[in-house]
């Protein structure tokens, strides 16, 4: 009897790494990490100064006191604070990140892919028209041959 050899751990790991979607995911993570620096620069360089014109440049300082007295900072703080400025800052950063990704990456790529699909469809449409016209010509030739045979048979 022959035993089927089970793939080893190393072979399984190698097969896992060589899958296309794993490589694509790794590339996306690396690009995403690099893109984070761009988004953080936009937030720090543009958004925070705009917010600073209205209030403070750091949203982290915005808070509400749930149980007074709220005094001090860090380890010496008293009372119960709700740090809604941090949540607002994180939310704003997320919205900005999503907007930048959509407008700089997703929207242009979808327009590009739509143009590519339209070009491909136009090529297929042209090919289909050529095939249909060839078919029509062949039908006409067939009809002409049948007509000639019909005329030839009727004369005999």
PDB file of C-alpha atoms in Angstrom:
ATOM      1  CA  UNK A   1       0.000   0.000   0.000  1.00  0.00           C
ATOM      2  CA  UNK A   2       1.196   3.443  -0.739  1.00  0.00           C
ATOM      3  CA  UNK A   3       0.612   6.201   1.745  1.00  0.00           C
ATOM      4  CA  UNK A   4      -0.305   9.631   0.516  1.00  0.00           C
ATOM      5  CA  UNK A   5       2.216  12.067   1.799  1.00  0.00           C
ATOM      6  CA  UNK A   6       0.581  14.924   3.666  1.00  0.00           C
ATOM      7  CA  UNK A   7       2.049  18.317   2.889  1.00  0.00           C
ATOM      8  CA  UNK A   8       4.327  19.497   5.653  1.00  0.00           C
ATOM      9  CA  UNK A   9       3.899  22.627   7.685  1.00  0.00           C
ATOM     10  CA  UNK A  10       6.526  24.444   5.646  1.00  0.00           C
ATOM     11  CA  UNK A  11       4.857  23.573   2.317  1.00  0.00           C
ATOM     12  CA  UNK A  12       1.476  24.680   3.645  1.00  0.00           C
ATOM     13  CA  UNK A  13       2.930  27.943   4.922  1.00  0.00           C
ATOM     14  CA  UNK A  14       4.680  28.552   1.607  1.00  0.00           C
ATOM     15  CA  UNK A  15       1.433  27.876  -0.305  1.00  0.00           C
ATOM     16  CA  UNK A  16      -0.406  30.278   2.012  1.00  0.00           C
ATOM     17  CA  UNK A  17       2.130  33.040   1.398  1.00  0.00           C
ATOM     18  CA  UNK A  18       2.130  32.531  -2.345  1.00  0.00           C
ATOM     19  CA  UNK A  19      -1.602  33.046  -2.714  1.00  0.00           C
ATOM     20  CA  UNK A  20      -2.274  36.209  -4.644  1.00  0.00           C
ATOM     21  CA  UNK A  21      -4.693  37.699  -2.150  1.00  0.00           C
ATOM     22  CA  UNK A  22      -2.185  37.421   0.722  1.00  0.00           C
ATOM     23  CA  UNK A  23       0.463  39.268  -1.272  1.00  0.00           C
ATOM     24  CA  UNK A  24      -2.078  41.907  -2.326  1.00  0.00           C
ATOM     25  CA  UNK A  25      -3.165  42.359   1.280  1.00  0.00           C
ATOM     26  CA  UNK A  26       0.434  42.785   2.430  1.00  0.00           C
ATOM     27  CA  UNK A  27       1.048  45.410  -0.247  1.00  0.00           C
ATOM     28  CA  UNK A  28      -2.177  47.202   0.728  1.00  0.00           C
ATOM     29  CA  UNK A  29      -1.123  47.317   4.380  1.00  0.00           C
ATOM     30  CA  UNK A  30       2.288  48.760   3.518  1.00  0.00           C
ATOM     31  CA  UNK A  31       0.791  51.346   1.158  1.00  0.00           C
ATOM     32  CA  UNK A  32      -1.874  52.163   3.753  1.00  0.00           C
ATOM     33  CA  UNK A  33       0.779  52.758   6.401  1.00  0.00           C
ATOM     34  CA  UNK A  34       2.650  55.095   4.062  1.00  0.00           C
ATOM     35  CA  UNK A  35      -0.597  56.837   3.125  1.00  0.00           C
ATOM     36  CA  UNK A  36      -1.335  57.410   6.820  1.00  0.00           C
ATOM     37  CA  UNK A  37       1.593  59.827   6.945  1.00  0.00           C
ATOM     38  CA  UNK A  38       0.047  61.888   4.157  1.00  0.00           C
ATOM     39  CA  UNK A  39      -3.317  62.013   5.891  1.00  0.00           C
ATOM     40  CA  UNK A  40      -1.735  62.919   9.234  1.00  0.00           C
ATOM     41  CA  UNK A  41       0.149  65.736   7.517  1.00  0.00           C
ATOM     42  CA  UNK A  42      -3.092  67.043   6.013  1.00  0.00           C
ATOM     43  CA  UNK A  43      -4.777  66.945   9.415  1.00  0.00           C
ATOM     44  CA  UNK A  44      -1.882  68.605  11.250  1.00  0.00           C
ATOM     45  CA  UNK A  45      -1.052  71.120   8.540  1.00  0.00           C
ATOM     46  CA  UNK A  46      -4.505  72.132   7.286  1.00  0.00           C
ATOM     47  CA  UNK A  47      -7.364  70.916   9.462  1.00  0.00           C
ATOM     48  CA  UNK A  48      -5.904  71.654  12.898  1.00  0.00           C
ATOM     49  CA  UNK A  49      -5.028  75.275  12.001  1.00  0.00           C
ATOM     50  CA  UNK A  50      -8.564  75.753  10.628  1.00  0.00           C
ATOM     51  CA  UNK A  51      -9.998  74.371  13.865  1.00  0.00           C
ATOM     52  CA  UNK A  52      -7.477  76.501  15.754  1.00  0.00           C
ATOM     53  CA  UNK A  53      -8.902  79.603  14.116  1.00  0.00           C
ATOM     54  CA  UNK A  54     -12.227  78.783  15.780  1.00  0.00           C
ATOM     55  CA  UNK A  55     -10.999  77.335  19.054  1.00  0.00           C
ATOM     56  CA  UNK A  56      -7.813  75.499  19.858  1.00  0.00           C
ATOM     57  CA  UNK A  57      -5.471  73.612  17.550  1.00  0.00           C
ATOM     58  CA  UNK A  58      -5.678  70.504  19.696  1.00  0.00           C
ATOM     59  CA  UNK A  59      -9.129  68.975  19.997  1.00  0.00           C
ATOM     60  CA  UNK A  60      -7.857  66.805  22.851  1.00  0.00           C
ATOM     61  CA  UNK A  61      -8.271  69.689  25.273  1.00  0.00           C
ATOM     62  CA  UNK A  62     -12.057  69.825  24.810  1.00  0.00           C
ATOM     63  CA  UNK A  63     -13.869  68.041  27.611  1.00  0.00           C
ATOM     64  CA  UNK A  64     -16.952  68.202  29.795  1.00  0.00           C
ATOM     65  CA  UNK A  65     -17.130  67.653  33.508  1.00  0.00           C
ATOM     66  CA  UNK A  66     -19.560  64.894  34.459  1.00  0.00           C
ATOM     67  CA  UNK A  67     -18.977  65.110  38.197  1.00  0.00           C
ATOM     68  CA  UNK A  68     -17.485  68.350  39.529  1.00  0.00           C
ATOM     69  CA  UNK A  69     -15.056  69.588  40.611  1.00  0.00           C
ATOM     70  CA  UNK A  70     -12.935  68.916  37.544  1.00  0.00           C
ATOM     71  CA  UNK A  71      -9.543  70.383  38.248  1.00  0.00           C
ATOM     72  CA  UNK A  72      -6.009  69.438  37.377  1.00  0.00           C
ATOM     73  CA  UNK A  73      -4.640  67.304  34.585  1.00  0.00           C
ATOM     74  CA  UNK A  74      -3.096  63.861  34.293  1.00  0.00           C
ATOM     75  CA  UNK A  75      -2.626  61.995  37.584  1.00  0.00           C
ATOM     76  CA  UNK A  76      -3.698  65.023  39.670  1.00  0.00           C
ATOM     77  CA  UNK A  77      -7.075  65.389  37.899  1.00  0.00           C
ATOM     78  CA  UNK A  78     -10.190  65.352  40.045  1.00  0.00           C
ATOM     79  CA  UNK A  79     -13.788  64.742  38.994  1.00  0.00           C
ATOM     80  CA  UNK A  80     -15.072  62.725  36.071  1.00  0.00           C
ATOM     81  CA  UNK A  81     -14.251  64.149  32.663  1.00  0.00           C
ATOM     82  CA  UNK A  82     -15.715  63.196  29.316  1.00  0.00           C
ATOM     83  CA  UNK A  83     -12.982  63.819  26.768  1.00  0.00           C
ATOM     84  CA  UNK A  84     -15.231  64.430  23.775  1.00  0.00           C
ATOM     85  CA  UNK A  85     -12.526  66.416  21.999  1.00  0.00           C
ATOM     86  CA  UNK A  86     -10.461  63.250  21.528  1.00  0.00           C
ATOM     87  CA  UNK A  87     -13.454  61.455  20.054  1.00  0.00           C
ATOM     88  CA  UNK A  88     -14.202  64.416  17.785  1.00  0.00           C
ATOM     89  CA  UNK A  89     -10.570  64.531  16.650  1.00  0.00           C
ATOM     90  CA  UNK A  90     -10.493  60.810  15.892  1.00  0.00           C
ATOM     91  CA  UNK A  91     -13.820  61.048  14.046  1.00  0.00           C
ATOM     92  CA  UNK A  92     -12.616  64.021  12.034  1.00  0.00           C
ATOM     93  CA  UNK A  93      -9.401  62.187  11.200  1.00  0.00           C
ATOM     94  CA  UNK A  94     -11.408  59.167  10.043  1.00  0.00           C
ATOM     95  CA  UNK A  95     -13.701  61.289   7.850  1.00  0.00           C
ATOM     96  CA  UNK A  96     -10.727  63.101   6.345  1.00  0.00           C
ATOM     97  CA  UNK A  97      -8.938  59.806   5.732  1.00  0.00           C
ATOM     98  CA  UNK A  98     -12.022  58.337   4.082  1.00  0.00           C
ATOM     99  CA  UNK A  99     -12.504  61.461   1.934  1.00  0.00           C
ATOM    100  CA  UNK A 100      -8.867  61.563   0.826  1.00  0.00           C
ATOM    101  CA  UNK A 101      -8.860  57.851   0.014  1.00  0.00           C
ATOM    102  CA  UNK A 102     -12.138  58.160  -1.903  1.00  0.00           C
ATOM    103  CA  UNK A 103     -11.303  61.305  -3.874  1.00  0.00           C
ATOM    104  CA  UNK A 104      -7.635  60.560  -4.537  1.00  0.00           C
ATOM    105  CA  UNK A 105      -7.747  56.800  -5.013  1.00  0.00           C
ATOM    106  CA  UNK A 106     -11.185  55.199  -5.374  1.00  0.00           C
ATOM    107  CA  UNK A 107     -12.918  57.765  -7.604  1.00  0.00           C
ATOM    108  CA  UNK A 108     -10.077  58.144 -10.143  1.00  0.00           C
ATOM    109  CA  UNK A 109      -9.580  54.362 -10.256  1.00  0.00           C
ATOM    110  CA  UNK A 110     -13.290  53.707 -10.808  1.00  0.00           C
ATOM    111  CA  UNK A 111     -13.381  56.305 -13.605  1.00  0.00           C
ATOM    112  CA  UNK A 112     -10.300  54.712 -15.174  1.00  0.00           C
ATOM    113  CA  UNK A 113     -11.832  51.230 -14.965  1.00  0.00           C
ATOM    114  CA  UNK A 114     -15.114  52.511 -16.419  1.00  0.00           C
ATOM    115  CA  UNK A 115     -13.239  54.024 -19.382  1.00  0.00           C
ATOM    116  CA  UNK A 116     -11.343  50.764 -19.877  1.00  0.00           C
ATOM    117  CA  UNK A 117     -14.600  48.784 -19.789  1.00  0.00           C
ATOM    118  CA  UNK A 118     -16.201  51.186 -22.299  1.00  0.00           C
ATOM    119  CA  UNK A 119     -13.231  50.817 -24.648  1.00  0.00           C
ATOM    120  CA  UNK A 120     -13.375  47.030 -24.334  1.00  0.00           C
ATOM    121  CA  UNK A 121     -17.118  47.040 -24.966  1.00  0.00           C
ATOM    122  CA  UNK A 122     -16.646  49.270 -28.012  1.00  0.00           C
ATOM    123  CA  UNK A 123     -14.018  46.857 -29.376  1.00  0.00           C
ATOM    124  CA  UNK A 124     -16.332  43.905 -28.775  1.00  0.00           C
ATOM    125  CA  UNK A 125     -19.206  45.789 -30.423  1.00  0.00           C
ATOM    126  CA  UNK A 126     -17.077  46.507 -33.486  1.00  0.00           C
ATOM    127  CA  UNK A 127     -16.001  42.863 -33.669  1.00  0.00           C
ATOM    128  CA  UNK A 128     -19.646  41.783 -33.362  1.00  0.00           C
ATOM    129  CA  UNK A 129     -20.698  44.150 -36.179  1.00  0.00           C
ATOM    130  CA  UNK A 130     -17.934  42.760 -38.386  1.00  0.00           C
ATOM    131  CA  UNK A 131     -19.000  39.199 -37.606  1.00  0.00           C
ATOM    132  CA  UNK A 132     -22.655  40.026 -38.300  1.00  0.00           C
ATOM    133  CA  UNK A 133     -21.819  41.686 -41.607  1.00  0.00           C
ATOM    134  CA  UNK A 134     -19.713  38.663 -42.630  1.00  0.00           C
ATOM    135  CA  UNK A 135     -22.614  36.430 -41.712  1.00  0.00           C
ATOM    136  CA  UNK A 136     -24.960  38.544 -43.814  1.00  0.00           C
ATOM    137  CA  UNK A 137     -22.588  38.335 -46.786  1.00  0.00           C
ATOM    138  CA  UNK A 138     -22.345  34.568 -46.417  1.00  0.00           C
ATOM    139  CA  UNK A 139     -26.144  34.301 -46.275  1.00  0.00           C
ATOM    140  CA  UNK A 140     -26.435  36.360 -49.458  1.00  0.00           C
ATOM    141  CA  UNK A 141     -23.878  34.131 -51.193  1.00  0.00           C
ATOM    142  CA  UNK A 142     -25.784  31.050 -50.033  1.00  0.00           C
ATOM    143  CA  UNK A 143     -29.074  32.481 -51.279  1.00  0.00           C
ATOM    144  CA  UNK A 144     -27.485  33.379 -54.608  1.00  0.00           C
ATOM    145  CA  UNK A 145     -26.083  29.832 -54.989  1.00  0.00           C
ATOM    146  CA  UNK A 146     -29.462  28.332 -54.096  1.00  0.00           C
ATOM    147  CA  UNK A 147     -31.120  30.631 -56.622  1.00  0.00           C
ATOM    148  CA  UNK A 148     -28.599  29.617 -59.307  1.00  0.00           C
ATOM    149  CA  UNK A 149     -29.165  25.943 -58.581  1.00  0.00           C
ATOM    150  CA  UNK A 150     -32.874  26.501 -58.720  1.00  0.00           C
ATOM    151  CA  UNK A 151     -32.575  28.182 -62.110  1.00  0.00           C
ATOM    152  CA  UNK A 152     -30.245  25.453 -63.372  1.00  0.00           C
ATOM    153  CA  UNK A 153     -32.599  22.668 -62.263  1.00  0.00           C
ATOM    154  CA  UNK A 154     -35.655  24.284 -63.839  1.00  0.00           C
ATOM    155  CA  UNK A 155     -33.976  24.501 -67.273  1.00  0.00           C
ATOM    156  CA  UNK A 156     -33.298  20.760 -67.453  1.00  0.00           C
TER     157      UNK A 156
END
